[in-house]
GROMACS .gro file of C-alpha atoms in nm:
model
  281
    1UNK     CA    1  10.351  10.238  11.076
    2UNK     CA    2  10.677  10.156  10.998
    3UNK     CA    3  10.846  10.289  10.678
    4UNK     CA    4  11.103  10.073  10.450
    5UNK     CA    5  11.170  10.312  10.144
    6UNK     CA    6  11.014  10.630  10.108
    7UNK     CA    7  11.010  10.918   9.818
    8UNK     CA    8  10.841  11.182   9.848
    9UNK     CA    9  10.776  11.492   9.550
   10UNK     CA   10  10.566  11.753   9.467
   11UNK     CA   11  10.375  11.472   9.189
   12UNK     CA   12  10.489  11.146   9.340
   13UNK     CA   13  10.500  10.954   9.689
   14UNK     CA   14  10.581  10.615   9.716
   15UNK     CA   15  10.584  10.470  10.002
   16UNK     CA   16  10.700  10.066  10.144
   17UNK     CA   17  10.564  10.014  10.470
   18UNK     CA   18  10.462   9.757  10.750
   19UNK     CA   19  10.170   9.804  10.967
   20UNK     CA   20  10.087   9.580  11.298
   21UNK     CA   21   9.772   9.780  11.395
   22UNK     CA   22   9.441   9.669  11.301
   23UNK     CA   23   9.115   9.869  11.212
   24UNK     CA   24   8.814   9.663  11.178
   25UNK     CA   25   8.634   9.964  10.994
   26UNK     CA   26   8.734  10.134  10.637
   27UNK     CA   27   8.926  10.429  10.652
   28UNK     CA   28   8.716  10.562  10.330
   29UNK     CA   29   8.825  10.893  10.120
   30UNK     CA   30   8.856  10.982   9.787
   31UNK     CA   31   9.108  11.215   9.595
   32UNK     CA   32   9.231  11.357   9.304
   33UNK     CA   33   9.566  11.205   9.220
   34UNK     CA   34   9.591  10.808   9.086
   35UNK     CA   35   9.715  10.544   9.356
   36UNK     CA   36   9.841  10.219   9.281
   37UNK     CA   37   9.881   9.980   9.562
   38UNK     CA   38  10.081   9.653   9.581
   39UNK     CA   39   9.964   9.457   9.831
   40UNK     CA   40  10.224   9.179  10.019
   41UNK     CA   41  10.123   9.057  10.324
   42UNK     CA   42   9.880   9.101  10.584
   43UNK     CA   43   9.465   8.996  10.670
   44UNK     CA   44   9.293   9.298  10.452
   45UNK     CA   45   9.013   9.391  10.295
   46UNK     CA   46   8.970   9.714  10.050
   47UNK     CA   47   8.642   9.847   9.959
   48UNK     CA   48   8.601  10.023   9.637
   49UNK     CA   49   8.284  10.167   9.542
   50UNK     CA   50   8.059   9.927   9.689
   51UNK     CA   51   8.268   9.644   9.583
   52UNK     CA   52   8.499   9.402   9.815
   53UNK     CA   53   8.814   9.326   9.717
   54UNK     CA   54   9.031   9.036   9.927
   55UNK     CA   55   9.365   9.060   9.857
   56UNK     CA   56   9.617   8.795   9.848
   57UNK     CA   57   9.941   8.831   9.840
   58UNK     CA   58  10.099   9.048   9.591
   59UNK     CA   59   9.771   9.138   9.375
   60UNK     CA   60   9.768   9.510   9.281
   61UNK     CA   61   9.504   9.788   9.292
   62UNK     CA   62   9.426  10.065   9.066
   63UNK     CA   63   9.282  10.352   9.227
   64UNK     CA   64   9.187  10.653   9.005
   65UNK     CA   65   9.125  10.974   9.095
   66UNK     CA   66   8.757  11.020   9.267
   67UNK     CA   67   8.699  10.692   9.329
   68UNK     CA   68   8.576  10.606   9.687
   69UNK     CA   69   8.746  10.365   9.868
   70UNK     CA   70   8.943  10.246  10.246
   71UNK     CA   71   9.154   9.932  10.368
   72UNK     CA   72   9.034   9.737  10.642
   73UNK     CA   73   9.238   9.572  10.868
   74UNK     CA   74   9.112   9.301  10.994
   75UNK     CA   75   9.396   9.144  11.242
   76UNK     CA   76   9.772   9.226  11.406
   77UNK     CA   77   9.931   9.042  11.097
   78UNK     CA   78  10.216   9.229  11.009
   79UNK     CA   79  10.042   9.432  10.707
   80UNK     CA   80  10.342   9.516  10.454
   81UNK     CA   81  10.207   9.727  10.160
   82UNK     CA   82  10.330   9.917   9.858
   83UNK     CA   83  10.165  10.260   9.807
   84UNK     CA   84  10.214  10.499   9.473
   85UNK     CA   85  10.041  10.828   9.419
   86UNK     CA   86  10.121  11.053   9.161
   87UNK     CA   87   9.964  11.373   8.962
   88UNK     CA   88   9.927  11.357   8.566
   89UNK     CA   89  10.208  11.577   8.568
   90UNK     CA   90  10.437  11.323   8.668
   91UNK     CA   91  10.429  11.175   8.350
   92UNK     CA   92  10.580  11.292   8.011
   93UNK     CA   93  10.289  11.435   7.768
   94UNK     CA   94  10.400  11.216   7.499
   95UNK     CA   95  10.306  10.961   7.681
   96UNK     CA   96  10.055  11.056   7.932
   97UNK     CA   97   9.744  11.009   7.761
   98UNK     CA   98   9.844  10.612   7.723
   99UNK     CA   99   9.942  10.562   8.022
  100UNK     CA  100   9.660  10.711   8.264
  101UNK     CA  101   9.451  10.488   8.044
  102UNK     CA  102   9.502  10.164   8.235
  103UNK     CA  103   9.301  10.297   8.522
  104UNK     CA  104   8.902  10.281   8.413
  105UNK     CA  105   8.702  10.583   8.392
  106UNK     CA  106   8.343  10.636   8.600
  107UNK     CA  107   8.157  10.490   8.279
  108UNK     CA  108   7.990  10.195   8.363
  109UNK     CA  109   8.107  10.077   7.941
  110UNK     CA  110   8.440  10.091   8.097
  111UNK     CA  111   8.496   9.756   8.193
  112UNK     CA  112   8.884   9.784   8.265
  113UNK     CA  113   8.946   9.566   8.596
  114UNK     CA  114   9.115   9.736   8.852
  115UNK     CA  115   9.240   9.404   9.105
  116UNK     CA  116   9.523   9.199   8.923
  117UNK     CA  117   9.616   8.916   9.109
  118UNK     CA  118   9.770   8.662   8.852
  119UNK     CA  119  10.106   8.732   8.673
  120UNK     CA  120  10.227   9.040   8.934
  121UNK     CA  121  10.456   8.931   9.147
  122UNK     CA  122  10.630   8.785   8.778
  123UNK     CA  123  10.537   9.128   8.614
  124UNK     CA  124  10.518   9.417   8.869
  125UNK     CA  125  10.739   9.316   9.137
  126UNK     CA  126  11.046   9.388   9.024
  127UNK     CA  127  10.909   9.735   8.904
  128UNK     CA  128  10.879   9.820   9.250
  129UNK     CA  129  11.190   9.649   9.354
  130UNK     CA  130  11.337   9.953   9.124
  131UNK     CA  131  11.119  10.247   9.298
  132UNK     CA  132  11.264  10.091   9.640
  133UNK     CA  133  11.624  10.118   9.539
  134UNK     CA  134  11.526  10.466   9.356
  135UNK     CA  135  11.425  10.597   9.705
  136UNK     CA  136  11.774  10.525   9.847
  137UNK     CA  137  12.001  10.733   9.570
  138UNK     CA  138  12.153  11.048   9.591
  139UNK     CA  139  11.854  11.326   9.557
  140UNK     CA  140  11.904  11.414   9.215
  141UNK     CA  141  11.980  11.078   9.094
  142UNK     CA  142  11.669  10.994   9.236
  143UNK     CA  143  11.503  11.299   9.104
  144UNK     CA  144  11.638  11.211   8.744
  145UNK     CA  145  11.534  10.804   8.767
  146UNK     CA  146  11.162  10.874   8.934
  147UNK     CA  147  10.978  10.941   8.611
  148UNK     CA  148  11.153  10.681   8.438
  149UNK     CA  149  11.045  10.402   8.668
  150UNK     CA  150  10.731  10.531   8.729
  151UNK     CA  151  10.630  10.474   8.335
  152UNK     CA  152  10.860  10.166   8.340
  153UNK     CA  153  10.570  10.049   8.612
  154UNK     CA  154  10.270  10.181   8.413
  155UNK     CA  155  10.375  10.025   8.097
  156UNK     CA  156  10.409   9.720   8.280
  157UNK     CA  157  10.066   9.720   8.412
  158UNK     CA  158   9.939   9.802   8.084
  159UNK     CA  159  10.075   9.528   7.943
  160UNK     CA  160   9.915   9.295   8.170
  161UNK     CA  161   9.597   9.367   7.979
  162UNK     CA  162   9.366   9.127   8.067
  163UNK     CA  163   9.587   8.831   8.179
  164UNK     CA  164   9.468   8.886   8.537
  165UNK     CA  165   9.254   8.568   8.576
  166UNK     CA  166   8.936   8.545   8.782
  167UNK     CA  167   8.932   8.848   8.990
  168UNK     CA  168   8.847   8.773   9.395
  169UNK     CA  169   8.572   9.048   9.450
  170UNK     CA  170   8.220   9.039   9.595
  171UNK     CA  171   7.954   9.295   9.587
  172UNK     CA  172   7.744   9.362   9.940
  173UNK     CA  173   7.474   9.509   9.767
  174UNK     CA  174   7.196   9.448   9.502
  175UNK     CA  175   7.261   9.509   9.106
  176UNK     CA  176   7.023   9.770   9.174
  177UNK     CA  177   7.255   9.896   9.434
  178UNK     CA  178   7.541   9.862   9.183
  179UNK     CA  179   7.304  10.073   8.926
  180UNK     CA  180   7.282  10.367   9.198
  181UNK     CA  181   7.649  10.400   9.237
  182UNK     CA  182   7.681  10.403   8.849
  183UNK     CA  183   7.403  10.641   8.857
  184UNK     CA  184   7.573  10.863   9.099
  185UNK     CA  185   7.896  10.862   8.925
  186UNK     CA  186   7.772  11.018   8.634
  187UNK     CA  187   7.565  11.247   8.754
  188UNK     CA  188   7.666  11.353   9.075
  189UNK     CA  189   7.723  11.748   8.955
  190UNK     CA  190   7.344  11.730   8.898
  191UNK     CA  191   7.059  11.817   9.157
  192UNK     CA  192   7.064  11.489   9.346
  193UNK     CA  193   6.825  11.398   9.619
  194UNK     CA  194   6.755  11.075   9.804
  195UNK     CA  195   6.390  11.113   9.739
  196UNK     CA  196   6.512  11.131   9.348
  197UNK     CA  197   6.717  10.813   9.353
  198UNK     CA  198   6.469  10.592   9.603
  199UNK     CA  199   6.192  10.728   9.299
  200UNK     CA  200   6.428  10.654   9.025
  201UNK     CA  201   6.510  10.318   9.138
  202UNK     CA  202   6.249  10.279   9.339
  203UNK     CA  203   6.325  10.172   9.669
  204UNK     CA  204   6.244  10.275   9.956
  205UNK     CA  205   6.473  10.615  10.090
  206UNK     CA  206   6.524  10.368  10.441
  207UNK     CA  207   6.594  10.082  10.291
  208UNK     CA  208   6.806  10.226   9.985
  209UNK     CA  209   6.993  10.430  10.301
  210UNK     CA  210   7.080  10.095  10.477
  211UNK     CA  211   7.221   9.867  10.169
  212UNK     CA  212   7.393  10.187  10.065
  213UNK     CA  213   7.565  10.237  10.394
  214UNK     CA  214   7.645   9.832  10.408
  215UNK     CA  215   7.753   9.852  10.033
  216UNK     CA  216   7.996  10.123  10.066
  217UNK     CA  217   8.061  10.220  10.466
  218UNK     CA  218   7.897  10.538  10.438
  219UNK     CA  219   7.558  10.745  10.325
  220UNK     CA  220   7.446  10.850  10.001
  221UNK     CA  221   7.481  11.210  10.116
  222UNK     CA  222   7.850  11.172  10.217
  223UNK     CA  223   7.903  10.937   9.940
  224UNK     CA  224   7.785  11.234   9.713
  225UNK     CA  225   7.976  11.519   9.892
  226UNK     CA  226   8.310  11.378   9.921
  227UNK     CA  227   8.254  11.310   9.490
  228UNK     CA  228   8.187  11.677   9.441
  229UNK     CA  229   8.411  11.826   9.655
  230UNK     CA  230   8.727  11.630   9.505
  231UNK     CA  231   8.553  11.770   9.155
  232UNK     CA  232   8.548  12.103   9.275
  233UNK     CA  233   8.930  12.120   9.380
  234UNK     CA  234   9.051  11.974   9.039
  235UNK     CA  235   8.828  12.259   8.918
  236UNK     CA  236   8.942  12.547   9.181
  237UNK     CA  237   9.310  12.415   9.073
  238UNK     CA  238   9.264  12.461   8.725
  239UNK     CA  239   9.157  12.846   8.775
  240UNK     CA  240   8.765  12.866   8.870
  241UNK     CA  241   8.660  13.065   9.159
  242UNK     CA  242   8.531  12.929   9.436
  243UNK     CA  243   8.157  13.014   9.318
  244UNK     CA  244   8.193  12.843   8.948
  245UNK     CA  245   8.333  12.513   9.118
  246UNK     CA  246   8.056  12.524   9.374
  247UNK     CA  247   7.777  12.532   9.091
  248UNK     CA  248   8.000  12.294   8.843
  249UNK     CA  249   7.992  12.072   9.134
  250UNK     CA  250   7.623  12.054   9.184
  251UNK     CA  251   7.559  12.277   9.504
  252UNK     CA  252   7.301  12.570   9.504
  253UNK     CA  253   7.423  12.712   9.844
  254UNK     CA  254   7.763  12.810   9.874
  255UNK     CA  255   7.815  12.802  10.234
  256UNK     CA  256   7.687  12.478  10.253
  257UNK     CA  257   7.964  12.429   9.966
  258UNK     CA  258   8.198  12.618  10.185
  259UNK     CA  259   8.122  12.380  10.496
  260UNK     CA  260   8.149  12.080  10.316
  261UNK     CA  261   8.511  12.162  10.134
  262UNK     CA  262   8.620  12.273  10.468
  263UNK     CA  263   8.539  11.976  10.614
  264UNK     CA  264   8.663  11.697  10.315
  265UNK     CA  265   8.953  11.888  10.275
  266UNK     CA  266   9.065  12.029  10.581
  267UNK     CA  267   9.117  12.455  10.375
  268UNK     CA  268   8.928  12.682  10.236
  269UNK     CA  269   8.830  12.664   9.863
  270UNK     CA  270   8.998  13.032   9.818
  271UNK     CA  271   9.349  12.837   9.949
  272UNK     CA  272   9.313  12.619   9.630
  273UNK     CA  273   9.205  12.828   9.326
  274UNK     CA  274   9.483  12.810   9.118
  275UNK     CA  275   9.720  12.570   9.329
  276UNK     CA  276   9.992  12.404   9.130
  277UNK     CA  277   9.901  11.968   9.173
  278UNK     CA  278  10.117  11.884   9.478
  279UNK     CA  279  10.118  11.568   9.710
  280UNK     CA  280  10.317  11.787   9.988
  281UNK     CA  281  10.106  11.991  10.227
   0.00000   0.00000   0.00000
């Protein structure tokens, strides 16, 4: 990967870069900062949440925090991407609350789209344009600008409303299968088994373990770990131990809560009780 402008802070890293590698399979994750990505060029695909997204050039993403998702690759085609993650704190509390709010919440009543593909090259481009000339000042220039462009591009996105047009998505799965992910997103702190949600919904457990799989790239299981662990960090980083964000996060067991965040996360829950938000490891 070849970077073009870079910034990089302890709430905020954008990033302008080119790709010619190709991946074929969805490089899925979740976390617990927002993401916005401006897409430019390239053959992709991005999967969020069981839904298929193919982009065309220079249609935006909004990625909040938990939300499951991965870029596919599909060819050598130079792939030239915008990326922008950034904590809460990033933004001024004045203005905060407004300005997180264009990205929707887990609700399934939140019907805020996420793809804009209509209006953004016009609209958001030359938002960015400003965040790529940011990353080349002096570092406190650049340190003094950052926040102002960043809700400069936020209130521009916000203002897009719904002006987006018809948004290109398709959905791999069933509405059933679109009911389970709701289903899981608001309750996955809750005791969840696959023999619950086959009953619930009822489907079979192999069958409902196949579409899921197709729907989303990976299983239910996963699906539900990676949600609660990303849960359990925002709580660990906000001052619970290690034990209250294991059982606020839906696990019983805390080794198995122990493996798990050792394994999403790459530390120890201990390393993050407390830990100021911060995109630099």
């Amino acid at each position: 990967m070849a970077s073009l402008a870079q910034i990089t802070t302890e709430h905020v890293i954008f990033g302008y870069s080119t790709t010619l590698n190709s991946s074929y399979d969805y490089a899925l994750h979740c976390h617990n900062f927002y993401e916005i990505y401006y897409y430019m060029e390239g053959d992709v695909d991005y999967l969020v949440e069981g839904i298929h997204y193919k982009l065309s050039p220079h249609s935006l993403l909004l990625l909040a925090p938990n939300v499951f998702h991965g870029v596919r690759v599909n060819s050598g085609k130079p792939y030239i991407r915008i990326a922008l993650h950034f904590f809460p704190e990033a933004l001024s509390l004045e203005r905060r609350a407004m300005l997180q709010s264009i990205f929707p919440g887990a609700s399934k009543a939140d019907t805020k789209e996420i793809f804009y593909a209509d209006n953004v090259k016009e609209k958001i481009f030359p938002q960015m344009e400003a965040l790529i000339d940011c990353a080349g000042l002096s570092e406190s220039l650049k340190n003094t600008l950052l926040p102002v462009y960043l809700e400069a591009l936020l209130a521009r996105i916000l203002s897009l409303g719904k002006e987006n047009g018809e948004v290109q998505r398709k959905s791999d799965g069933s509405e059933t299968l679109q009911n389970v992910i709701n289903y899981l997103n608001r309750h996955y702190t809750d005791h969840i088994t696959l023999d619950l949600i086959a009953d619930k919904f009822c489907i079979s457990k192999h069958h409902l373990n196949k579409v899921f799989r197709k729907a989303t790239g990976t299983t239910l299981c996963d699906y539900l770990s990676y949600k609660r662990i990303i849960y359990a960090k925002q709580l660990l980083m906000g001052g619970h131990s290690a034990e209250e964000a294991a059982g606020k996060s839906g696990y019983t067991d805390y080794s198995a809560f122990y493996r798990a965040y050792l394994k999403i996360t790459g530390n120890s829950p201990v390393k993050d009780r407390g830990a100021l938000p911060s995109l630099i490891r």
